[in-house]
Amino acid sequence: MRRILILQGHPDARLAHLLHVLAEHYRLGEEAAGHDVRTVQIADLDFPLLRSQQAWSEERMPPSLDEAADAIRWCEHLVLFFPLWLGDMPALVKGFLEQVMRPHFAFEYQEGNPMGRKGLKGRSARVVVTMGMPAAIYRHLYRAHSVKSLERNILGFVGFAPVRETLIGSVETLDSSDCRKWFTRLEKLGAKAE
């Protein structure tokens, strides 16, 4: 049994989107396998955008994010769901990660070590991204640049390893059979906590 955190990164919490249903199927697989699961809906959180390096490195994280940060610290496996918008994660997801992945929480500065000490080692992650374009085009033509940057420069930098990805493309053209296949696949991934 593992402690798993689902970070739902769809910025629109008013409607149930495909991404919400995919996350729910992942959760169903986790719970059926006996894992301990928590969910954080980033769109439900109220936090400002960071506007300076000084604010990021010296100011306290907004108290509205304390519970989410505690859930990140608690988890052994993190699953981040978001839609690809303009080739990248939505601004809300990026703003959230900038707020919580701060010094003294996600990493520590170390003199003589430009990479610092990873504060979230011992945790794995999966990134699940939906997109309008075919996933193969995003992966091969665009080299999945934003997902690779997230995996390497944010999650990997603070200690998450391994970081796996699931790219779901052409979402506007998925029929019910395609959706069922993705739901089943995500339930299996959830059950394995990977």
N, CA and C atoms as an extended XYZ file, in Angstrom:
582
Properties=species:S:1:pos:R:3:atomname:S:1:resname:S:1:resid:I:1 pbc="F F F"
N         0.833       -1.176        0.000 N   MET     1
C         0.000        0.000        0.000 CA  MET     1
C         0.884        1.248        0.000 C   MET     1
N         0.507        2.230       -0.842 N   ARG     2
C         1.271        3.469       -0.926 CA  ARG     2
C         0.365        4.660       -0.644 C   ARG     2
N         0.984        5.753       -0.248 N   ARG     3
C         0.269        7.016       -0.048 CA  ARG     3
C         0.354        7.803       -1.351 C   ARG     3
N        -0.795        8.088       -1.937 N   ILE     4
C        -0.831        8.689       -3.266 CA  ILE     4
C        -1.606        9.996       -3.226 C   ILE     4
N        -1.039       11.010       -3.871 N   LEU     5
C        -1.696       12.303       -3.998 CA  LEU     5
C        -2.032       12.552       -5.458 C   LEU     5
N        -3.304       12.832       -5.717 N   ILE     6
C        -3.732       13.262       -7.049 CA  ILE     6
C        -3.837       14.781       -7.018 C   ILE     6
N        -3.075       15.445       -7.861 N   LEU     7
C        -3.180       16.890       -8.049 CA  LEU     7
C        -3.978       17.115       -9.326 C   LEU     7
N        -5.204       17.585       -9.181 N   GLN     8
C        -6.053       17.851      -10.340 CA  GLN     8
C        -5.769       19.279      -10.797 C   GLN     8
N        -5.181       19.391      -11.979 N   GLY     9
C        -4.741       20.687      -12.478 CA  GLY     9
C        -5.624       21.325      -13.523 C   GLY     9
N        -6.833       20.798      -13.735 N   HIS    10
C        -7.709       21.479      -14.690 CA  HIS    10
C        -8.192       22.778      -14.053 C   HIS    10
N        -7.969       23.918      -14.720 N   PRO    11
C        -8.328       25.206      -14.118 CA  PRO    11
C        -9.832       25.447      -13.981 C   PRO    11
N       -10.660       24.696      -14.681 N   ASP    12
C       -12.108       24.889      -14.622 CA  ASP    12
C       -12.726       23.833      -13.712 C   ASP    12
N       -13.014       24.229      -12.480 N   ALA    13
C       -13.602       23.289      -11.519 CA  ALA    13
C       -15.129       23.313      -11.562 C   ALA    13
N       -15.716       24.193      -12.390 N   ARG    14
C       -17.176       24.309      -12.446 CA  ARG    14
C       -17.822       23.155      -13.190 C   ARG    14
N       -17.122       22.596      -14.164 N   LEU    15
C       -17.674       21.536      -15.003 CA  LEU    15
C       -16.830       20.277      -14.885 C   LEU    15
N       -17.452       19.144      -15.119 N   ALA    16
C       -16.704       17.885      -15.161 CA  ALA    16
C       -16.131       17.723      -16.565 C   ALA    16
N       -14.836       17.761      -16.653 N   HIS    17
C       -14.144       17.590      -17.929 CA  HIS    17
C       -13.589       16.166      -18.016 C   HIS    17
N       -13.170       15.791      -19.197 N   LEU    18
C       -12.561       14.467      -19.385 CA  LEU    18
C       -11.434       14.255      -18.377 C   LEU    18
N       -10.654       15.277      -18.125 N   LEU    19
C        -9.534       15.147      -17.195 CA  LEU    19
C       -10.001       14.780      -15.788 C   LEU    19
N       -11.145       15.301      -15.374 N   HIS    20
C       -11.693       14.939      -14.063 CA  HIS    20
C       -12.111       13.465      -14.030 C   HIS    20
N       -12.696       12.999      -15.112 N   VAL    21
C       -13.137       11.604      -15.180 CA  VAL    21
C       -11.915       10.676      -15.222 C   VAL    21
N       -10.879       11.076      -15.946 N   LEU    22
C        -9.651       10.272      -15.991 CA  LEU    22
C        -9.033       10.154      -14.594 C   LEU    22
N        -8.979       11.268      -13.877 N   ALA    23
C        -8.426       11.246      -12.520 CA  ALA    23
C        -9.272       10.367      -11.601 C   ALA    23
N       -10.573       10.407      -11.782 N   GLU    24
C       -11.461        9.577      -10.966 CA  GLU    24
C       -11.193        8.085      -11.220 C   GLU    24
N       -10.946        7.711      -12.467 N   HIS    25
C       -10.643        6.308      -12.770 CA  HIS    25
C        -9.288        5.904      -12.192 C   HIS    25
N        -8.331        6.815      -12.225 N   TYR    26
C        -7.047        6.526      -11.587 CA  TYR    26
C        -7.272        6.273      -10.093 C   TYR    26
N        -8.069        7.150       -9.453 N   ARG    27
C        -8.368        7.011       -8.029 CA  ARG    27
C        -9.079        5.694       -7.734 C   ARG    27
N       -10.030        5.299       -8.584 N   LEU    28
C       -10.737        4.033       -8.390 CA  LEU    28
C        -9.766        2.859       -8.392 C   LEU    28
N        -8.799        2.884       -9.303 N   GLY    29
C        -7.786        1.827       -9.346 CA  GLY    29
C        -6.932        1.816       -8.096 C   GLY    29
N        -6.562        3.001       -7.619 N   GLU    30
C        -5.755        3.098       -6.396 CA  GLU    30
C        -6.508        2.523       -5.207 C   GLU    30
N        -7.749        2.969       -5.039 N   GLU    31
C        -8.521        2.530       -3.876 CA  GLU    31
C        -8.836        1.037       -3.926 C   GLU    31
N        -9.103        0.511       -5.124 N   ALA    32
C        -9.376       -0.924       -5.246 CA  ALA    32
C        -8.155       -1.744       -4.835 C   ALA    32
N        -6.968       -1.193       -5.042 N   ALA    33
C        -5.736       -1.897       -4.678 CA  ALA    33
C        -5.337       -1.649       -3.218 C   ALA    33
N        -6.112       -0.829       -2.507 N   GLY    34
C        -5.839       -0.599       -1.098 CA  GLY    34
C        -4.909        0.561       -0.787 C   GLY    34
N        -4.588        1.389       -1.768 N   HIS    35
C        -3.718        2.533       -1.524 CA  HIS    35
C        -4.467        3.620       -0.759 C   HIS    35
N        -3.734        4.419       -0.042 N   ASP    36
C        -4.277        5.567        0.686 CA  ASP    36
C        -4.198        6.769       -0.256 C   ASP    36
N        -5.340        7.380       -0.572 N   VAL    37
C        -5.399        8.396       -1.627 CA  VAL    37
C        -5.936        9.716       -1.087 C   VAL    37
N        -5.282       10.791       -1.482 N   ARG    38
C        -5.774       12.147       -1.249 CA  ARG    38
C        -5.831       12.870       -2.582 C   ARG    38
N        -6.728       13.849       -2.675 N   THR    39
C        -6.860       14.641       -3.901 CA  THR    39
C        -6.837       16.117       -3.548 C   THR    39
N        -6.105       16.889       -4.353 N   VAL    40
C        -6.100       18.345       -4.251 CA  VAL    40
C        -6.553       18.893       -5.597 C   VAL    40
N        -7.611       19.706       -5.573 N   GLN    41
C        -8.109       20.394       -6.776 CA  GLN    41
C        -7.458       21.769       -6.798 C   GLN    41
N        -6.493       21.967       -7.655 N   ILE    42
C        -5.766       23.236       -7.686 CA  ILE    42
C        -6.719       24.402       -7.953 C   ILE    42
N        -7.731       24.201       -8.778 N   ALA    43
C        -8.675       25.280       -9.106 CA  ALA    43
C        -9.480       25.743       -7.898 C   ALA    43
N        -9.558       24.937       -6.849 N   ASP    44
C       -10.295       25.325       -5.644 CA  ASP    44
C        -9.449       26.141       -4.670 C   ASP    44
N        -8.163       26.276       -4.949 N   LEU    45
C        -7.258       26.969       -4.036 CA  LEU    45
C        -7.144       28.445       -4.411 C   LEU    45
N        -7.009       29.287       -3.414 N   ASP    46
C        -6.878       30.725       -3.624 CA  ASP    46
C        -5.458       31.129       -3.250 C   ASP    46
N        -4.681       31.556       -4.241 N   PHE    47
C        -3.303       31.966       -3.985 CA  PHE    47
C        -2.886       32.990       -5.036 C   PHE    47
N        -1.989       33.903       -4.659 N   PRO    48
C        -1.516       34.901       -5.625 CA  PRO    48
C        -0.390       34.330       -6.486 C   PRO    48
N        -0.140       34.988       -7.589 N   LEU    49
C         1.027       34.650       -8.397 CA  LEU    49
C         2.259       35.273       -7.763 C   LEU    49
N         3.362       34.592       -7.864 N   LEU    50
C         4.624       35.167       -7.406 CA  LEU    50
C         5.091       36.220       -8.400 C   LEU    50
N         5.649       37.292       -7.890 N   ARG    51
C         6.056       38.388       -8.767 CA  ARG    51
C         7.532       38.742       -8.662 C   ARG    51
N         8.269       38.027       -7.806 N   SER    52
C         9.705       38.300       -7.705 CA  SER    52
C        10.425       37.071       -7.166 C   SER    52
N        11.722       36.993       -7.471 N   GLN    53
C        12.555       35.915       -6.950 CA  GLN    53
C        12.662       36.040       -5.441 C   GLN    53
N        12.722       37.268       -4.943 N   GLN    54
C        12.811       37.494       -3.506 CA  GLN    54
C        11.573       36.952       -2.787 C   GLN    54
N        10.384       37.191       -3.352 N   ALA    55
C         9.157       36.674       -2.742 CA  ALA    55
C         9.193       35.148       -2.693 C   ALA    55
N         9.688       34.525       -3.771 N   TRP    56
C         9.758       33.067       -3.837 CA  TRP    56
C        10.735       32.499       -2.810 C   TRP    56
N        11.883       33.120       -2.678 N   SER    57
C        12.913       32.535       -1.819 CA  SER    57
C        12.827       32.981       -0.364 C   SER    57
N        12.185       34.115       -0.076 N   GLU    58
C        12.223       34.643        1.292 CA  GLU    58
C        10.866       34.727        1.981 C   GLU    58
N         9.805       34.861        1.225 N   GLU    59
C         8.494       34.998        1.856 CA  GLU    59
C         7.883       33.635        2.140 C   GLU    59
N         6.969       33.622        3.079 N   ARG    60
C         6.267       32.392        3.431 CA  ARG    60
C         5.252       32.046        2.342 C   ARG    60
N         5.111       30.768        2.076 N   MET    61
C         4.071       30.298        1.165 CA  MET    61
C         2.712       30.744        1.723 C   MET    61
N         1.758       31.114        0.848 N   PRO    62
C         0.440       31.513        1.353 CA  PRO    62
C        -0.181       30.406        2.210 C   PRO    62
N        -0.758       30.759        3.366 N   PRO    63
C        -1.371       29.753        4.234 CA  PRO    63
C        -2.452       28.927        3.540 C   PRO    63
N        -3.053       29.472        2.491 N   SER    64
C        -4.084       28.722        1.762 CA  SER    64
C        -3.522       27.479        1.082 C   SER    64
N        -2.189       27.395        0.982 N   LEU    65
C        -1.552       26.238        0.331 CA  LEU    65
C        -0.922       25.270        1.336 C   LEU    65
N        -1.046       25.561        2.608 N   ASP    66
C        -0.442       24.684        3.626 CA  ASP    66
C        -0.930       23.243        3.518 C   ASP    66
N        -2.220       23.069        3.358 N   GLU    67
C        -2.776       21.711        3.285 CA  GLU    67
C        -2.260       20.969        2.047 C   GLU    67
N        -2.176       21.672        0.912 N   ALA    68
C        -1.655       21.052       -0.309 CA  ALA    68
C        -0.184       20.686       -0.139 C   ALA    68
N         0.593       21.572        0.479 N   ALA    69
C         2.011       21.281        0.721 CA  ALA    69
C         2.155       20.089        1.662 C   ALA    69
N         1.320       20.027        2.705 N   ASP    70
C         1.353       18.879        3.609 CA  ASP    70
C         1.040       17.577        2.866 C   ASP    70
N         0.105       17.645        1.917 N   ALA    71
C        -0.244       16.450        1.130 CA  ALA    71
C         0.920       16.024        0.244 C   ALA    71
N         1.655       16.989       -0.302 N   ILE    72
C         2.832       16.660       -1.119 CA  ILE    72
C         3.898       16.006       -0.236 C   ILE    72
N         4.110       16.560        0.935 N   ARG    73
C         5.094       15.989        1.857 CA  ARG    73
C         4.668       14.584        2.295 C   ARG    73
N         3.368       14.378        2.483 N   TRP    74
C         2.810       13.097        2.942 CA  TRP    74
C         2.938       11.993        1.898 C   TRP    74
N         2.782       12.339        0.630 N   CYS    75
C         2.652       11.304       -0.412 CA  CYS    75
C         3.969       10.589       -0.703 C   CYS    75
N         3.795        9.373       -1.217 N   GLU    76
C         4.921        8.601       -1.746 CA  GLU    76
C         4.899        8.606       -3.270 C   GLU    76
N         3.730        8.892       -3.815 N   HIS    77
C         3.551        8.937       -5.272 CA  HIS    77
C         2.594       10.083       -5.580 C   HIS    77
N         2.985       10.941       -6.497 N   LEU    78
C         2.175       12.093       -6.891 CA  LEU    78
C         1.730       11.912       -8.330 C   LEU    78
N         0.454       12.202       -8.595 N   VAL    79
C        -0.073       12.128       -9.960 CA  VAL    79
C        -0.648       13.496      -10.289 C   VAL    79
N        -0.076       14.154      -11.281 N   LEU    80
C        -0.499       15.487      -11.683 CA  LEU    80
C        -1.244       15.402      -13.010 C   LEU    80
N        -2.505       15.836      -12.995 N   PHE    81
C        -3.347       15.866      -14.192 CA  PHE    81
C        -3.490       17.306      -14.654 C   PHE    81
N        -3.303       17.560      -15.960 N   PHE    82
C        -3.609       18.886      -16.503 CA  PHE    82
C        -3.805       18.808      -18.011 C   PHE    82
N        -4.571       19.778      -18.570 N   PRO    83
C        -4.717       19.853      -20.020 CA  PRO    83
C        -3.579       20.686      -20.606 C   PRO    83
N        -3.135       20.347      -21.776 N   LEU    84
C        -2.118       21.133      -22.463 CA  LEU    84
C        -2.790       22.378      -23.030 C   LEU    84
N        -2.335       23.534      -22.604 N   TRP    85
C        -2.867       24.813      -23.089 CA  TRP    85
C        -1.717       25.613      -23.674 C   TRP    85
N        -1.847       26.009      -24.924 N   LEU    86
C        -0.798       26.766      -25.617 CA  LEU    86
C         0.561       26.083      -25.483 C   LEU    86
N         0.553       24.762      -25.573 N   GLY    87
C         1.787       23.994      -25.559 CA  GLY    87
C         2.394       23.766      -24.193 C   GLY    87
N         1.688       24.122      -23.125 N   ASP    88
C         2.270       24.012      -21.789 CA  ASP    88
C         1.177       23.739      -20.760 C   ASP    88
N         1.584       23.627      -19.486 N   MET    89
C         0.601       23.490      -18.422 CA  MET    89
C        -0.142       24.817      -18.277 C   MET    89
N        -1.396       24.782      -17.832 N   PRO    90
C        -2.117       26.032      -17.593 CA  PRO    90
C        -1.396       26.896      -16.554 C   PRO    90
N        -1.564       28.205      -16.666 N   ALA    91
C        -0.903       29.144      -15.755 CA  ALA    91
C        -1.222       28.840      -14.296 C   ALA    91
N        -2.426       28.381      -14.016 N   LEU    92
C        -2.813       28.063      -12.641 CA  LEU    92
C        -1.929       26.954      -12.062 C   LEU    92
N        -1.628       25.950      -12.867 N   VAL    93
C        -0.766       24.845      -12.412 CA  VAL    93
C         0.649       25.360      -12.180 C   VAL    93
N         1.162       26.136      -13.121 N   LYS    94
C         2.507       26.697      -12.980 CA  LYS    94
C         2.585       27.591      -11.754 C   LYS    94
N         1.565       28.440      -11.553 N   GLY    95
C         1.550       29.305      -10.381 CA  GLY    95
C         1.535       28.514       -9.081 C   GLY    95
N         0.768       27.426       -9.057 N   PHE    96
C         0.718       26.552       -7.879 CA  PHE    96
C         2.093       25.944       -7.611 C   PHE    96
N         2.718       25.396       -8.644 N   LEU    97
C         4.027       24.766       -8.462 CA  LEU    97
C         5.073       25.783       -8.009 C   LEU    97
N         5.010       27.009       -8.556 N   GLU    98
C         5.949       28.041       -8.117 CA  GLU    98
C         5.754       28.353       -6.640 C   GLU    98
N         4.529       28.360       -6.182 N   GLN    99
C         4.268       28.664       -4.778 CA  GLN    99
C         4.735       27.550       -3.835 C   GLN    99
N         4.470       26.295       -4.182 N   VAL   100
C         4.782       25.217       -3.234 CA  VAL   100
C         6.196       24.660       -3.360 C   VAL   100
N         6.808       24.730       -4.522 N   MET   101
C         8.144       24.157       -4.705 CA  MET   101
C         9.211       25.192       -4.357 C   MET   101
N         9.190       25.609       -3.111 N   ARG   102
C        10.072       26.666       -2.619 CA  ARG   102
C        11.259       26.086       -1.844 C   ARG   102
N        12.295       26.950       -1.652 N   PRO   103
C        13.380       26.556       -0.760 CA  PRO   103
C        12.830       26.263        0.637 C   PRO   103
N        13.492       25.381        1.342 N   HIS   104
C        13.141       24.955        2.701 CA  HIS   104
C        11.909       24.062        2.728 C   HIS   104
N        11.333       23.786        1.589 N   PHE   105
C        10.258       22.790        1.505 CA  PHE   105
C        10.637       21.754        0.453 C   PHE   105
N        10.796       22.190       -0.778 N   ALA   106
C        11.061       21.268       -1.873 CA  ALA   106
C        12.552       20.996       -2.075 C   ALA   106
N        13.384       21.918       -1.620 N   PHE   107
C        14.836       21.731       -1.720 CA  PHE   107
C        15.512       22.681       -0.744 C   PHE   107
N        16.798       22.432       -0.537 N   GLU   108
C        17.612       23.289        0.328 CA  GLU   108
C        18.833       23.740       -0.455 C   GLU   108
N        19.173       25.009       -0.330 N   TYR   109
C        20.427       25.492       -0.903 CA  TYR   109
C        21.585       24.870       -0.152 C   TYR   109
N        22.652       24.536       -0.883 N   GLN   110
C        23.866       24.022       -0.265 CA  GLN   110
C        25.056       24.734       -0.877 C   GLN   110
N        25.898       25.267       -0.030 N   GLU   111
C        27.075       25.968       -0.522 CA  GLU   111
C        27.968       25.007       -1.298 C   GLU   111
N        28.407       25.447       -2.455 N   GLY   112
C        29.252       24.623       -3.299 CA  GLY   112
C        28.504       23.609       -4.149 C   GLY   112
N        27.169       23.540       -3.999 N   ASN   113
C        26.370       22.599       -4.779 CA  ASN   113
C        25.264       23.372       -5.493 C   ASN   113
N        25.453       23.692       -6.770 N   PRO   114
C        24.448       24.488       -7.478 CA  PRO   114
C        23.088       23.783       -7.608 C   PRO   114
N        23.052       22.478       -7.410 N   MET   115
C        21.789       21.743       -7.521 CA  MET   115
C        21.053       21.676       -6.186 C   MET   115
N        21.728       22.014       -5.096 N   GLY   116
C        21.093       21.980       -3.783 CA  GLY   116
C        20.775       20.556       -3.334 C   GLY   116
N        20.085       20.464       -2.203 N   ARG   117
C        19.657       19.167       -1.685 CA  ARG   117
C        18.174       18.997       -1.971 C   ARG   117
N        17.836       17.909       -2.608 N   LYS   118
C        16.453       17.626       -2.977 CA  LYS   118
C        15.632       17.349       -1.723 C   LYS   118
N        14.555       18.097       -1.536 N   GLY   119
C        13.757       17.958       -0.339 CA  GLY   119
C        12.620       16.955       -0.431 C   GLY   119
N        12.342       16.448       -1.640 N   LEU   120
C        11.216       15.524       -1.819 CA  LEU   120
C        11.668       14.196       -2.416 C   LEU   120
N        12.879       13.783       -2.077 N   LYS   121
C        13.393       12.493       -2.549 CA  LYS   121
C        12.551       11.358       -1.987 C   LYS   121
N        12.614       10.221       -2.683 N   GLY   122
C        11.900        9.042       -2.218 CA  GLY   122
C        10.460        8.984       -2.695 C   GLY   122
N        10.085        9.880       -3.585 N   ARG   123
C         8.724        9.913       -4.128 CA  ARG   123
C         8.796        9.730       -5.642 C   ARG   123
N         7.819        9.051       -6.181 N   SER   124
C         7.700        8.916       -7.625 CA  SER   124
C         6.556        9.805       -8.099 C   SER   124
N         6.440        9.959       -9.419 N   ALA   125
C         5.370       10.806       -9.960 CA  ALA   125
C         4.935       10.306      -11.328 C   ALA   125
N         3.724       10.674      -11.661 N   ARG   126
C         3.189       10.480      -13.007 CA  ARG   126
C         2.513       11.780      -13.397 C   ARG   126
N         2.710       12.166      -14.649 N   VAL   127
C         2.075       13.354      -15.215 CA  VAL   127
C         1.121       12.866      -16.299 C   VAL   127
N        -0.158       13.227      -16.175 N   VAL   128
C        -1.172       12.833      -17.149 CA  VAL   128
C        -1.651       14.106      -17.830 C   VAL   128
N        -1.457       14.170      -19.148 N   VAL   129
C        -1.754       15.383      -19.900 CA  VAL   129
C        -2.713       15.064      -21.041 C   VAL   129
N        -3.796       15.835      -21.125 N   THR   130
C        -4.700       15.728      -22.268 CA  THR   130
C        -4.408       16.874      -23.228 C   THR   130
N        -4.687       16.638      -24.516 N   MET   131
C        -4.403       17.660      -25.527 CA  MET   131
C        -5.266       17.447      -26.756 C   MET   131
N        -5.454       18.519      -27.505 N   GLY   132
C        -6.229       18.446      -28.732 CA  GLY   132
C        -5.472       17.788      -29.877 C   GLY   132
N        -4.182       18.017      -29.954 N   MET   133
C        -3.383       17.436      -31.039 CA  MET   133
C        -3.102       15.967      -30.752 C   MET   133
N        -2.760       15.211      -31.775 N   PRO   134
C        -2.359       13.822      -31.537 CA  PRO   134
C        -1.121       13.773      -30.626 C   PRO   134
N        -1.133       12.882      -29.664 N   ALA   135
C        -0.024       12.780      -28.721 CA  ALA   135
C         1.300       12.489      -29.434 C   ALA   135
N         1.251       11.723      -30.511 N   ALA   136
C         2.488       11.399      -31.240 CA  ALA   136
C         3.122       12.657      -31.831 C   ALA   136
N         2.311       13.587      -32.292 N   ILE   137
C         2.856       14.841      -32.828 CA  ILE   137
C         3.500       15.649      -31.701 C   ILE   137
N         2.821       15.746      -30.574 N   TYR   138
C         3.387       16.479      -29.441 CA  TYR   138
C         4.691       15.824      -28.978 C   TYR   138
N         4.701       14.501      -28.902 N   ARG   139
C         5.876       13.778      -28.419 CA  ARG   139
C         7.047       13.871      -29.407 C   ARG   139
N         6.774       13.693      -30.702 N   HIS   140
C         7.875       13.588      -31.666 CA  HIS   140
C         8.212       14.910      -32.358 C   HIS   140
N         7.217       15.664      -32.775 N   LEU   141
C         7.500       16.928      -33.449 CA  LEU   141
C         7.904       18.007      -32.446 C   LEU   141
N         7.151       18.108      -31.355 N   TYR   142
C         7.435       19.124      -30.339 CA  TYR   142
C         8.300       18.587      -29.199 C   TYR   142
N         8.628       17.301      -29.265 N   ARG   143
C         9.483       16.639      -28.279 CA  ARG   143
C         8.941       16.747      -26.850 C   ARG   143
N         7.624       16.898      -26.730 N   ALA   144
C         6.946       16.985      -25.421 CA  ALA   144
C         7.686       17.964      -24.507 C   ALA   144
N         8.106       19.087      -25.090 N   HIS   145
C         9.008       20.024      -24.426 CA  HIS   145
C         8.526       20.478      -23.054 C   HIS   145
N         7.266       20.831      -22.921 N   SER   146
C         6.807       21.355      -21.628 CA  SER   146
C         6.697       20.252      -20.580 C   SER   146
N         6.285       19.071      -20.988 N   VAL   147
C         6.212       17.957      -20.035 CA  VAL   147
C         7.619       17.543      -19.620 C   VAL   147
N         8.537       17.505      -20.550 N   LYS   148
C         9.932       17.163      -20.219 CA  LYS   148
C        10.528       18.205      -19.280 C   LYS   148
N        10.210       19.481      -19.517 N   SER   149
C        10.694       20.541      -18.632 CA  SER   149
C        10.132       20.371      -17.224 C   SER   149
N         8.845       20.072      -17.114 N   LEU   150
C         8.219       19.824      -15.812 CA  LEU   150
C         8.890       18.638      -15.114 C   LEU   150
N         9.098       17.568      -15.850 N   GLU   151
C         9.689       16.358      -15.270 CA  GLU   151
C        11.111       16.607      -14.776 C   GLU   151
N        11.905       17.308      -15.586 N   ARG   152
C        13.320       17.512      -15.268 CA  ARG   152
C        13.531       18.707      -14.337 C   ARG   152
N        12.955       19.864      -14.702 N   ASN   153
C        13.301       21.115      -14.034 CA  ASN   153
C        12.487       21.406      -12.776 C   ASN   153
N        11.379       20.725      -12.590 N   ILE   154
C        10.593       20.952      -11.379 CA  ILE   154
C        10.556       19.671      -10.552 C   ILE   154
N         9.878       18.648      -11.054 N   LEU   155
C         9.721       17.423      -10.263 CA  LEU   155
C        11.059       16.731       -9.994 C   LEU   155
N        11.857       16.570      -11.029 N   GLY   156
C        13.159       15.930      -10.856 CA  GLY   156
C        14.106       16.752       -9.996 C   GLY   156
N        14.066       18.061      -10.149 N   PHE   157
C        14.951       18.947       -9.386 CA  PHE   157
C        14.718       18.817       -7.889 C   PHE   157
N        13.469       18.602       -7.473 N   VAL   158
C        13.173       18.517       -6.035 CA  VAL   158
C        13.200       17.081       -5.515 C   VAL   158
N        13.410       16.103       -6.388 N   GLY   159
C        13.642       14.745       -5.923 CA  GLY   159
C        12.710       13.659       -6.419 C   GLY   159
N        11.635       13.994       -7.131 N   PHE   160
C        10.734       12.954       -7.622 CA  PHE   160
C        11.437       12.102       -8.665 C   PHE   160
N        11.425       10.789       -8.460 N   ALA   161
C        12.011        9.865       -9.420 CA  ALA   161
C        11.509        8.455       -9.107 C   ALA   161
N        11.141        7.709      -10.129 N   PRO   162
C        11.028        8.151      -11.510 CA  PRO   162
C         9.779        9.007      -11.718 C   PRO   162
N         9.809        9.761      -12.813 N   VAL   163
C         8.648       10.537      -13.235 CA  VAL   163
C         8.213        9.972      -14.580 C   VAL   163
N         6.998        9.438      -14.607 N   ARG   164
C         6.460        8.849      -15.841 CA  ARG   164
C         5.383        9.765      -16.395 C   ARG   164
N         5.044        9.560      -17.648 N   GLU   165
C         4.028       10.408      -18.274 CA  GLU   165
C         3.017        9.585      -19.046 C   GLU   165
N         1.823       10.120      -19.110 N   THR   166
C         0.754        9.577      -19.938 CA  THR   166
C         0.204       10.736      -20.745 C   THR   166
N         0.370       10.688      -22.050 N   LEU   167
C        -0.109       11.744      -22.941 CA  LEU   167
C        -1.331       11.233      -23.685 C   LEU   167
N        -2.437       11.947      -23.560 N   ILE   168
C        -3.696       11.549      -24.196 CA  ILE   168
C        -4.061       12.610      -25.217 C   ILE   168
N        -3.898       12.273      -26.488 N   GLY   169
C        -4.111       13.244      -27.551 CA  GLY   169
C        -5.442       13.106      -28.248 C   GLY   169
N        -5.701       14.089      -29.113 N   SER   170
C        -6.913       14.132      -29.939 CA  SER   170
C        -8.173       13.950      -29.099 C   SER   170
N        -8.233       14.621      -27.942 N   VAL   171
C        -9.340       14.375      -27.019 CA  VAL   171
C       -10.693       14.768      -27.593 C   VAL   171
N       -10.731       15.728      -28.515 N   GLU   172
C       -12.015       16.129      -29.086 CA  GLU   172
C       -12.627       15.050      -29.979 C   GLU   172
N       -11.803       14.122      -30.437 N   THR   173
C       -12.301       13.087      -31.342 CA  THR   173
C       -12.408       11.712      -30.686 C   THR   173
N       -12.140       11.615      -29.387 N   LEU   174
C       -12.259       10.324      -28.706 CA  LEU   174
C       -13.725        9.919      -28.642 C   LEU   174
N       -14.004        8.677      -29.027 N   ASP   175
C       -15.377        8.182      -28.896 CA  ASP   175
C       -15.498        7.419      -27.577 C   ASP   175
N       -16.670        6.898      -27.289 N   SER   176
C       -16.888        6.233      -25.996 CA  SER   176
C       -15.992        5.015      -25.831 C   SER   176
N       -15.706        4.312      -26.913 N   SER   177
C       -14.822        3.145      -26.840 CA  SER   177
C       -13.398        3.570      -26.489 C   SER   177
N       -12.916        4.654      -27.119 N   ASP   178
C       -11.582        5.179      -26.809 CA  ASP   178
C       -11.502        5.600      -25.340 C   ASP   178
N       -12.537        6.282      -24.880 N   CYS   179
C       -12.560        6.739      -23.485 CA  CYS   179
C       -12.517        5.559      -22.525 C   CYS   179
N       -13.299        4.519      -22.804 N   ARG   180
C       -13.298        3.344      -21.929 CA  ARG   180
C       -11.910        2.716      -21.852 C   ARG   180
N       -11.193        2.682      -22.994 N   LYS   181
C        -9.832        2.133      -22.986 CA  LYS   181
C        -8.915        2.962      -22.081 C   LYS   181
N        -9.029        4.297      -22.171 N   TRP   182
C        -8.216        5.157      -21.316 CA  TRP   182
C        -8.607        4.994      -19.852 C   TRP   182
N        -9.906        4.887      -19.568 N   PHE   183
C       -10.353        4.708      -18.183 CA  PHE   183
C        -9.758        3.428      -17.602 C   PHE   183
N        -9.808        2.345      -18.373 N   THR   184
C        -9.261        1.064      -17.924 CA  THR   184
C        -7.755        1.170      -17.706 C   THR   184
N        -7.080        1.814      -18.639 N   ARG   185
C        -5.627        1.965      -18.513 CA  ARG   185
C        -5.266        2.752      -17.254 C   ARG   185
N        -6.001        3.838      -16.985 N   LEU   186
C        -5.697        4.637      -15.803 CA  LEU   186
C        -6.035        3.893      -14.511 C   LEU   186
N        -7.088        3.106      -14.512 N   GLU   187
C        -7.386        2.288      -13.328 CA  GLU   187
C        -6.246        1.317      -13.048 C   GLU   187
N        -5.690        0.716      -14.099 N   LYS   188
C        -4.569       -0.223      -13.925 CA  LYS   188
C        -3.327        0.515      -13.392 C   LYS   188
N        -3.054        1.702      -13.935 N   LEU   189
C        -1.923        2.483      -13.436 CA  LEU   189
C        -2.126        2.860      -11.977 C   LEU   189
N        -3.364        3.247      -11.635 N   GLY   190
C        -3.671        3.578      -10.247 CA  GLY   190
C        -3.478        2.399       -9.313 C   GLY   190
N        -3.913        1.231       -9.752 N   ALA   191
C        -3.774        0.026       -8.918 CA  ALA   191
C        -2.307       -0.280       -8.653 C   ALA   191
N        -1.449       -0.035       -9.656 N   LYS   192
C        -0.024       -0.291       -9.498 CA  LYS   192
C         0.698        0.881       -8.847 C   LYS   192
N        -0.023        2.008       -8.652 N   ALA   193
C         0.572        3.223       -8.073 CA  ALA   193
C         1.783        3.656       -8.876 C   ALA   193
N         1.588        3.691      -10.192 N   GLU   194
C         2.669        4.198      -11.051 CA  GLU   194
C         2.113        5.060      -12.163 C   GLU   194
